[in-house]
PDB file of C-alpha atoms in Angstrom:
ATOM      1  CA  MET A   5       0.000   0.000   0.000  1.00  0.00           C
ATOM      2  CA  ARG A   6       1.246   3.491  -0.874  1.00  0.00           C
ATOM      3  CA  ASN A   7       1.812   5.690   2.159  1.00  0.00           C
ATOM      4  CA  LYS A   8       0.609   9.281   2.130  1.00  0.00           C
ATOM      5  CA  LEU A   9       3.069  12.159   1.793  1.00  0.00           C
ATOM      6  CA  ILE A  10       2.185  15.656   2.981  1.00  0.00           C
ATOM      7  CA  ALA A  11       4.826  18.094   1.727  1.00  0.00           C
ATOM      8  CA  GLY A  12       4.683  21.758   2.684  1.00  0.00           C
ATOM      9  CA  ASN A  13       6.116  24.167   0.111  1.00  0.00           C
ATOM     10  CA  TRP A  14       6.867  27.440   1.910  1.00  0.00           C
ATOM     11  CA  LYS A  15       7.818  29.208  -1.333  1.00  0.00           C
ATOM     12  CA  MET A  16       9.498  32.571  -0.560  1.00  0.00           C
ATOM     13  CA  HIS A  17       8.277  32.779   3.036  1.00  0.00           C
ATOM     14  CA  GLY A  18       9.823  32.240   6.432  1.00  0.00           C
ATOM     15  CA  SER A  19      12.181  33.732   8.999  1.00  0.00           C
ATOM     16  CA  CYS A  20      14.477  32.150  11.533  1.00  0.00           C
ATOM     17  CA  VAL A  21      12.118  33.035  14.404  1.00  0.00           C
ATOM     18  CA  ALA A  22       8.937  31.967  12.622  1.00  0.00           C
ATOM     19  CA  ASN A  23      10.547  28.755  11.365  1.00  0.00           C
ATOM     20  CA  GLU A  24      11.531  27.700  14.868  1.00  0.00           C
ATOM     21  CA  ALA A  25       8.031  28.348  16.190  1.00  0.00           C
ATOM     22  CA  TRP A  26       6.591  26.264  13.338  1.00  0.00           C
ATOM     23  CA  VAL A  27       8.894  23.349  14.110  1.00  0.00           C
ATOM     24  CA  ARG A  28       8.096  23.491  17.840  1.00  0.00           C
ATOM     25  CA  ALA A  29       4.379  23.304  17.074  1.00  0.00           C
ATOM     26  CA  LEU A  30       4.982  20.346  14.781  1.00  0.00           C
ATOM     27  CA  GLN A  31       7.051  18.504  17.359  1.00  0.00           C
ATOM     28  CA  ALA A  32       4.271  18.856  19.943  1.00  0.00           C
ATOM     29  CA  GLU A  33       2.006  16.721  17.767  1.00  0.00           C
ATOM     30  CA  PRO A  34       2.053  12.893  17.945  1.00  0.00           C
ATOM     31  CA  THR A  35       3.538  11.147  14.927  1.00  0.00           C
ATOM     32  CA  PHE A  36       1.257   9.890  12.147  1.00  0.00           C
ATOM     33  CA  GLU A  37       1.260   6.291  10.988  1.00  0.00           C
ATOM     34  CA  SER A  38       1.372   5.722   7.224  1.00  0.00           C
ATOM     35  CA  VAL A  39       1.958   9.449   6.608  1.00  0.00           C
ATOM     36  CA  GLU A  40       5.299  11.100   5.921  1.00  0.00           C
ATOM     37  CA  LEU A  41       5.685  14.825   6.568  1.00  0.00           C
ATOM     38  CA  ALA A  42       8.111  16.985   4.623  1.00  0.00           C
ATOM     39  CA  VAL A  43       8.806  20.707   4.574  1.00  0.00           C
ATOM     40  CA  LEU A  44      10.349  22.358   1.518  1.00  0.00           C
ATOM     41  CA  VAL A  45      12.026  25.597   2.526  1.00  0.00           C
ATOM     42  CA  PRO A  46      13.999  28.439   0.898  1.00  0.00           C
ATOM     43  CA  ALA A  47      17.662  27.453   0.574  1.00  0.00           C
ATOM     44  CA  PRO A  48      18.924  29.898   3.270  1.00  0.00           C
ATOM     45  CA  TYR A  49      16.913  27.969   5.878  1.00  0.00           C
ATOM     46  CA  LEU A  50      18.138  24.470   5.074  1.00  0.00           C
ATOM     47  CA  ALA A  51      20.815  24.549   7.767  1.00  0.00           C
ATOM     48  CA  GLN A  52      18.237  25.626  10.328  1.00  0.00           C
ATOM     49  CA  MET A  53      15.870  22.808   9.300  1.00  0.00           C
ATOM     50  CA  GLN A  54      18.700  20.309   9.501  1.00  0.00           C
ATOM     51  CA  GLN A  55      19.398  21.445  13.043  1.00  0.00           C
ATOM     52  CA  LEU A  56      15.776  21.653  14.222  1.00  0.00           C
ATOM     53  CA  LEU A  57      14.333  18.609  12.474  1.00  0.00           C
ATOM     54  CA  GLY A  58      17.305  16.243  12.648  1.00  0.00           C
ATOM     55  CA  GLY A  59      16.157  13.022  14.295  1.00  0.00           C
ATOM     56  CA  SER A  60      12.469  13.933  13.980  1.00  0.00           C
ATOM     57  CA  THR A  61       9.838  12.207  11.852  1.00  0.00           C
ATOM     58  CA  CYS A  62       9.492  15.257   9.573  1.00  0.00           C
ATOM     59  CA  VAL A  63      12.008  15.459   6.733  1.00  0.00           C
ATOM     60  CA  TRP A  64      13.002  18.550   4.756  1.00  0.00           C
ATOM     61  CA  GLY A  65      14.025  19.494   1.257  1.00  0.00           C
ATOM     62  CA  GLY A  66      14.579  22.156  -1.377  1.00  0.00           C
ATOM     63  CA  GLN A  67      12.178  24.001  -3.645  1.00  0.00           C
ATOM     64  CA  ASP A  68      14.345  23.710  -6.753  1.00  0.00           C
ATOM     65  CA  VAL A  69      17.613  22.210  -7.941  1.00  0.00           C
ATOM     66  CA  SER A  70      20.031  23.029 -10.751  1.00  0.00           C
ATOM     67  CA  ASP A  71      20.180  20.953 -13.905  1.00  0.00           C
ATOM     68  CA  GLN A  72      23.973  21.234 -13.650  1.00  0.00           C
ATOM     69  CA  GLU A  73      26.300  19.338 -11.345  1.00  0.00           C
ATOM     70  CA  ARG A  74      28.536  22.333 -10.578  1.00  0.00           C
ATOM     71  CA  GLY A  75      30.087  25.368 -12.251  1.00  0.00           C
ATOM     72  CA  ALA A  76      29.627  29.048 -13.043  1.00  0.00           C
ATOM     73  CA  PHE A  77      25.856  29.210 -12.504  1.00  0.00           C
ATOM     74  CA  THR A  78      25.301  32.160 -10.208  1.00  0.00           C
ATOM     75  CA  GLY A  79      22.356  31.796  -7.849  1.00  0.00           C
ATOM     76  CA  GLU A  80      21.700  28.117  -8.541  1.00  0.00           C
ATOM     77  CA  VAL A  81      21.805  25.292  -6.018  1.00  0.00           C
ATOM     78  CA  ALA A  82      23.356  21.927  -6.893  1.00  0.00           C
ATOM     79  CA  ALA A  83      21.797  18.636  -5.853  1.00  0.00           C
ATOM     80  CA  SER A  84      24.987  17.788  -3.940  1.00  0.00           C
ATOM     81  CA  MET A  85      24.485  20.947  -1.858  1.00  0.00           C
ATOM     82  CA  LEU A  86      20.934  19.951  -0.956  1.00  0.00           C
ATOM     83  CA  ARG A  87      22.178  16.510  -0.026  1.00  0.00           C
ATOM     84  CA  GLU A  88      24.899  17.986   2.213  1.00  0.00           C
ATOM     85  CA  PHE A  89      22.190  19.696   4.250  1.00  0.00           C
ATOM     86  CA  GLY A  90      20.326  16.443   4.776  1.00  0.00           C
ATOM     87  CA  CYS A  91      17.531  17.014   2.272  1.00  0.00           C
ATOM     88  CA  ARG A  92      15.368  14.056   1.302  1.00  0.00           C
ATOM     89  CA  TYR A  93      13.213  15.772  -1.323  1.00  0.00           C
ATOM     90  CA  THR A  94      13.341  18.613  -3.806  1.00  0.00           C
ATOM     91  CA  VAL A  95      10.563  20.130  -5.860  1.00  0.00           C
ATOM     92  CA  VAL A  96      11.236  20.010  -9.605  1.00  0.00           C
ATOM     93  CA  GLY A  97       9.296  21.843 -12.310  1.00  0.00           C
ATOM     94  CA  HIS A  98       6.873  23.765 -10.115  1.00  0.00           C
ATOM     95  CA  SER A  99       4.451  25.818 -12.203  1.00  0.00           C
ATOM     96  CA  GLU A 100       5.928  29.041 -10.829  1.00  0.00           C
ATOM     97  CA  ARG A 101       9.362  27.992 -12.081  1.00  0.00           C
ATOM     98  CA  ARG A 102       7.948  26.972 -15.452  1.00  0.00           C
ATOM     99  CA  GLN A 103       6.053  30.253 -15.851  1.00  0.00           C
ATOM    100  CA  ARG A 104       8.469  32.775 -14.341  1.00  0.00           C
ATOM    101  CA  HIS A 105      11.728  31.165 -15.448  1.00  0.00           C
ATOM    102  CA  GLY A 106      10.665  29.439 -18.648  1.00  0.00           C
ATOM    103  CA  GLU A 107      11.668  25.960 -17.548  1.00  0.00           C
ATOM    104  CA  THR A 108      11.016  23.391 -20.268  1.00  0.00           C
ATOM    105  CA  ASP A 109       9.957  19.774 -19.849  1.00  0.00           C
ATOM    106  CA  VAL A 110      13.448  18.659 -20.892  1.00  0.00           C
ATOM    107  CA  GLN A 111      15.082  20.975 -18.353  1.00  0.00           C
ATOM    108  CA  VAL A 112      12.746  19.700 -15.644  1.00  0.00           C
ATOM    109  CA  ALA A 113      13.799  16.135 -16.448  1.00  0.00           C
ATOM    110  CA  ALA A 114      17.473  17.167 -16.333  1.00  0.00           C
ATOM    111  CA  LYS A 115      16.949  18.659 -12.893  1.00  0.00           C
ATOM    112  CA  ALA A 116      15.325  15.432 -11.762  1.00  0.00           C
ATOM    113  CA  GLN A 117      18.330  13.487 -13.038  1.00  0.00           C
ATOM    114  CA  GLN A 118      20.651  15.641 -10.929  1.00  0.00           C
ATOM    115  CA  ALA A 119      18.475  15.054  -7.880  1.00  0.00           C
ATOM    116  CA  LEU A 120      18.376  11.307  -8.404  1.00  0.00           C
ATOM    117  CA  ALA A 121      22.156  11.172  -8.830  1.00  0.00           C
ATOM    118  CA  GLN A 122      22.434  12.498  -5.266  1.00  0.00           C
ATOM    119  CA  ASP A 123      19.777  10.098  -3.908  1.00  0.00           C
ATOM    120  CA  LEU A 124      17.255  12.901  -3.520  1.00  0.00           C
ATOM    121  CA  ILE A 125      13.614  12.237  -4.309  1.00  0.00           C
ATOM    122  CA  PRO A 126      12.336  14.703  -6.912  1.00  0.00           C
ATOM    123  CA  ILE A 127       8.737  15.825  -6.562  1.00  0.00           C
ATOM    124  CA  LEU A 128       7.893  16.183 -10.255  1.00  0.00           C
ATOM    125  CA  CYS A 129       5.236  18.830 -10.830  1.00  0.00           C
ATOM    126  CA  LEU A 130       2.957  18.881 -13.840  1.00  0.00           C
ATOM    127  CA  GLY A 131      -0.375  20.442 -14.686  1.00  0.00           C
ATOM    128  CA  GLU A 132      -2.411  22.498 -17.113  1.00  0.00           C
ATOM    129  CA  SER A 133      -3.466  26.134 -17.291  1.00  0.00           C
ATOM    130  CA  LEU A 134      -7.092  27.261 -17.130  1.00  0.00           C
ATOM    131  CA  GLU A 135      -6.964  28.116 -20.825  1.00  0.00           C
ATOM    132  CA  GLN A 136      -5.711  24.627 -21.661  1.00  0.00           C
ATOM    133  CA  ARG A 137      -8.344  22.954 -19.484  1.00  0.00           C
ATOM    134  CA  GLU A 138     -11.168  24.976 -21.002  1.00  0.00           C
ATOM    135  CA  ALA A 139      -9.876  24.087 -24.466  1.00  0.00           C
ATOM    136  CA  GLY A 140     -10.002  20.396 -23.562  1.00  0.00           C
ATOM    137  CA  LYS A 141      -6.219  20.042 -23.754  1.00  0.00           C
ATOM    138  CA  THR A 142      -5.499  18.764 -20.233  1.00  0.00           C
ATOM    139  CA  ALA A 143      -4.594  15.256 -21.395  1.00  0.00           C
ATOM    140  CA  GLN A 144      -2.556  16.544 -24.334  1.00  0.00           C
ATOM    141  CA  VAL A 145      -0.497  18.901 -22.154  1.00  0.00           C
ATOM    142  CA  MET A 146       0.157  16.397 -19.415  1.00  0.00           C
ATOM    143  CA  ARG A 147       0.823  13.523 -21.807  1.00  0.00           C
ATOM    144  CA  HIS A 148       3.725  15.561 -23.160  1.00  0.00           C
ATOM    145  CA  GLN A 149       4.969  16.607 -19.704  1.00  0.00           C
ATOM    146  CA  LEU A 150       4.820  13.061 -18.352  1.00  0.00           C
ATOM    147  CA  GLY A 151       6.107  11.550 -21.596  1.00  0.00           C
ATOM    148  CA  VAL A 152       9.316  13.584 -21.459  1.00  0.00           C
ATOM    149  CA  LEU A 153       9.884  12.495 -17.865  1.00  0.00           C
ATOM    150  CA  LEU A 154       9.292   8.839 -18.706  1.00  0.00           C
ATOM    151  CA  ASP A 155      11.560   9.002 -21.754  1.00  0.00           C
ATOM    152  CA  ILE A 156      14.476  10.682 -19.961  1.00  0.00           C
ATOM    153  CA  LEU A 157      14.214   9.212 -16.453  1.00  0.00           C
ATOM    154  CA  GLY A 158      13.014   5.778 -17.497  1.00  0.00           C
ATOM    155  CA  GLU A 159      11.077   3.381 -15.310  1.00  0.00           C
ATOM    156  CA  THR A 160      13.902   3.206 -12.761  1.00  0.00           C
ATOM    157  CA  GLY A 161      14.151   6.967 -12.321  1.00  0.00           C
ATOM    158  CA  MET A 162      10.403   7.444 -12.162  1.00  0.00           C
ATOM    159  CA  ALA A 163      10.123   4.715  -9.537  1.00  0.00           C
ATOM    160  CA  ARG A 164      12.409   6.808  -7.317  1.00  0.00           C
ATOM    161  CA  SER A 165      10.340   9.955  -7.845  1.00  0.00           C
ATOM    162  CA  VAL A 166       7.020  11.424  -6.740  1.00  0.00           C
ATOM    163  CA  LEU A 167       4.474  13.028  -9.079  1.00  0.00           C
ATOM    164  CA  ALA A 168       2.500  16.117  -8.124  1.00  0.00           C
ATOM    165  CA  TYR A 169      -0.514  17.247 -10.114  1.00  0.00           C
ATOM    166  CA  GLU A 170      -0.895  21.000  -9.728  1.00  0.00           C
ATOM    167  CA  PRO A 171      -3.477  22.633 -11.995  1.00  0.00           C
ATOM    168  CA  LEU A 172      -2.076  26.098 -12.638  1.00  0.00           C
ATOM    169  CA  TRP A 173      -5.502  27.670 -12.227  1.00  0.00           C
ATOM    170  CA  ALA A 174      -5.627  26.436  -8.626  1.00  0.00           C
ATOM    171  CA  ILE A 175      -2.171  27.582  -7.496  1.00  0.00           C
ATOM    172  CA  GLY A 176      -2.298  30.438  -5.017  1.00  0.00           C
ATOM    173  CA  THR A 177      -5.807  31.356  -6.132  1.00  0.00           C
ATOM    174  CA  GLY A 178      -7.756  29.812  -3.278  1.00  0.00           C
ATOM    175  CA  ARG A 179      -9.599  27.827  -5.942  1.00  0.00           C
ATOM    176  CA  SER A 180      -9.235  24.063  -5.859  1.00  0.00           C
ATOM    177  CA  ALA A 181     -10.178  21.497  -8.456  1.00  0.00           C
ATOM    178  CA  SER A 182     -13.223  19.479  -7.468  1.00  0.00           C
ATOM    179  CA  PRO A 183     -12.585  16.037  -5.976  1.00  0.00           C
ATOM    180  CA  ALA A 184     -14.013  14.487  -9.139  1.00  0.00           C
ATOM    181  CA  GLN A 185     -11.608  16.489 -11.322  1.00  0.00           C
ATOM    182  CA  VAL A 186      -8.663  15.577  -9.101  1.00  0.00           C
ATOM    183  CA  GLN A 187      -9.461  11.862  -9.096  1.00  0.00           C
ATOM    184  CA  GLU A 188      -9.991  11.847 -12.859  1.00  0.00           C
ATOM    185  CA  VAL A 189      -6.559  13.353 -13.538  1.00  0.00           C
ATOM    186  CA  HIS A 190      -4.755  11.242 -10.936  1.00  0.00           C
ATOM    187  CA  ALA A 191      -6.302   8.037 -12.293  1.00  0.00           C
ATOM    188  CA  TRP A 192      -5.306   9.124 -15.809  1.00  0.00           C
ATOM    189  CA  LEU A 193      -1.726   9.770 -14.706  1.00  0.00           C
ATOM    190  CA  ARG A 194      -1.563   6.353 -13.077  1.00  0.00           C
ATOM    191  CA  GLN A 195      -2.884   4.743 -16.243  1.00  0.00           C
ATOM    192  CA  GLN A 196      -0.217   6.528 -18.283  1.00  0.00           C
ATOM    193  CA  CYS A 197       2.416   5.153 -15.911  1.00  0.00           C
ATOM    194  CA  ALA A 198       0.883   1.691 -16.268  1.00  0.00           C
ATOM    195  CA  GLU A 199       1.579   1.804 -19.991  1.00  0.00           C
ATOM    196  CA  ALA A 200       5.262   2.006 -19.077  1.00  0.00           C
ATOM    197  CA  SER A 201       5.130  -0.385 -16.135  1.00  0.00           C
ATOM    198  CA  LEU A 202       2.353  -1.887 -14.022  1.00  0.00           C
ATOM    199  CA  GLY A 203       4.709  -1.910 -11.053  1.00  0.00           C
ATOM    200  CA  LEU A 204       5.414   1.788 -11.477  1.00  0.00           C
ATOM    201  CA  ALA A 205       1.716   2.617 -11.669  1.00  0.00           C
ATOM    202  CA  LYS A 206       0.968   0.611  -8.546  1.00  0.00           C
ATOM    203  CA  ASN A 207       3.717   2.116  -6.410  1.00  0.00           C
ATOM    204  CA  ILE A 208       4.321   5.700  -7.517  1.00  0.00           C
ATOM    205  CA  GLN A 209       2.931   8.367  -5.210  1.00  0.00           C
ATOM    206  CA  ILE A 210       0.821  11.037  -6.923  1.00  0.00           C
ATOM    207  CA  LEU A 211       0.226  14.151  -4.829  1.00  0.00           C
ATOM    208  CA  TYR A 212      -2.360  16.844  -5.395  1.00  0.00           C
ATOM    209  CA  GLY A 213      -1.213  20.452  -5.175  1.00  0.00           C
ATOM    210  CA  GLY A 214      -3.753  23.187  -5.697  1.00  0.00           C
ATOM    211  CA  SER A 215      -5.001  25.264  -2.750  1.00  0.00           C
ATOM    212  CA  VAL A 216      -5.077  22.274  -0.400  1.00  0.00           C
ATOM    213  CA  LYS A 217      -6.210  23.263   3.097  1.00  0.00           C
ATOM    214  CA  SER A 218      -7.858  21.694   6.123  1.00  0.00           C
ATOM    215  CA  ALA A 219     -11.314  22.559   4.777  1.00  0.00           C
ATOM    216  CA  ASN A 220     -10.953  20.314   1.718  1.00  0.00           C
ATOM    217  CA  ALA A 221      -8.252  17.887   2.864  1.00  0.00           C
ATOM    218  CA  VAL A 222     -10.546  15.163   4.191  1.00  0.00           C
ATOM    219  CA  GLU A 223     -12.347  14.806   0.884  1.00  0.00           C
ATOM    220  CA  LEU A 224      -9.198  15.075  -1.229  1.00  0.00           C
ATOM    221  CA  MET A 225      -7.131  12.629   0.834  1.00  0.00           C
ATOM    222  CA  ALA A 226      -9.903  10.016   0.638  1.00  0.00           C
ATOM    223  CA  LEU A 227      -9.649   9.800  -3.170  1.00  0.00           C
ATOM    224  CA  PRO A 228      -8.220   6.412  -4.227  1.00  0.00           C
ATOM    225  CA  ASP A 229      -5.479   7.770  -6.493  1.00  0.00           C
ATOM    226  CA  VAL A 230      -4.412  10.693  -4.295  1.00  0.00           C
ATOM    227  CA  ASP A 231      -1.369   9.767  -2.222  1.00  0.00           C
ATOM    228  CA  GLY A 232      -0.938  13.033  -0.369  1.00  0.00           C
ATOM    229  CA  ALA A 233      -0.568  16.726  -1.033  1.00  0.00           C
ATOM    230  CA  LEU A 234       1.910  19.384  -2.051  1.00  0.00           C
ATOM    231  CA  VAL A 235       0.669  22.158   0.222  1.00  0.00           C
ATOM    232  CA  GLY A 236       1.418  25.817  -0.434  1.00  0.00           C
ATOM    233  CA  GLY A 237       0.047  28.649   1.680  1.00  0.00           C
ATOM    234  CA  ALA A 238      -1.653  26.391   4.217  1.00  0.00           C
ATOM    235  CA  SER A 239       1.700  24.831   5.128  1.00  0.00           C
ATOM    236  CA  LEU A 240       2.909  28.132   6.620  1.00  0.00           C
ATOM    237  CA  VAL A 241       0.554  27.673   9.573  1.00  0.00           C
ATOM    238  CA  ALA A 242       1.630  24.662  11.598  1.00  0.00           C
ATOM    239  CA  GLN A 243      -1.843  23.790  12.855  1.00  0.00           C
ATOM    240  CA  GLU A 244      -3.297  23.985   9.339  1.00  0.00           C
ATOM    241  CA  PHE A 245      -0.502  21.750   8.025  1.00  0.00           C
ATOM    242  CA  LEU A 246      -1.102  19.290  10.855  1.00  0.00           C
ATOM    243  CA  ALA A 247      -4.836  19.239  10.148  1.00  0.00           C
ATOM    244  CA  ILE A 248      -4.083  18.178   6.573  1.00  0.00           C
ATOM    245  CA  ALA A 249      -1.742  15.483   7.897  1.00  0.00           C
ATOM    246  CA  ARG A 250      -4.491  14.219  10.209  1.00  0.00           C
ATOM    247  CA  ALA A 251      -6.872  14.006   7.238  1.00  0.00           C
ATOM    248  CA  ALA A 252      -4.291  11.935   5.359  1.00  0.00           C
ATOM    249  CA  ALA A 253      -3.811   9.649   8.367  1.00  0.00           C
ATOM    250  CA  LYS A 254      -7.563   9.029   8.624  1.00  0.00           C
ATOM    251  CA  ALA A 255      -7.758   8.249   4.922  1.00  0.00           C
ATOM    252  CA  SER A 256      -4.899   5.754   5.297  1.00  0.00           C
ATOM    253  CA  GLN A 257      -6.650   4.024   8.202  1.00  0.00           C
ATOM    254  CA  ARG A 258      -9.821   3.558   6.143  1.00  0.00           C
ATOM    255  CA  THR A 259      -7.903   1.782   3.370  1.00  0.00           C
ATOM    256  CA  GLU A 260      -5.955  -0.579   5.626  1.00  0.00           C
TER     257      GLU A 260
END
């Protein structure tokens, strides 16, 4: 059975004082069975997370990684650097990176390769815009995004990765896809993986990321092909993040 993963993406938020308070609130909560917690923080705070979360049940990671191993790439962060700070995960290909920085599907796959080479788990983001959805192009867009990943990473690389469906029209808008829409896309993604490998389809975690919060988490986490969430704004509030984790834990108990 696939465990749930609740990963909080802080984006460009945080401070040393606020981060410590968040971790203290998290540590006061009992651990969750069948649910892994992860927090994805701005690079300047990785050392702090390593210090505060070391030995805890919550892991940490980066929000991006370079597609290069090392070199004259000002401002970029190598996978080896994330690994040195104890990261387990890194986000790859988030919609904000694709839109603001023009990241291509091939570049996203190259970043994932760098992460995998350092034994990091890439959280591979993919999704469609509102314009593409309304034009009926959701499957076409995501077939290309997923196809590039499958071609470049192969079954072995994909098996060591996590997928995250994030409809662009539900990122930071407060608008979430309906549970029926989420399940439809997640089931479709799993079927696409099955065409490459039945084992991959059975085992790969597919997260939902699109304005996930405590108010909709119970319904979303209960969907059969949703294996957790990539949480944005709601992850900045420890109690909101924990409420989502509790929803995931309850969903896991019902399927055991």
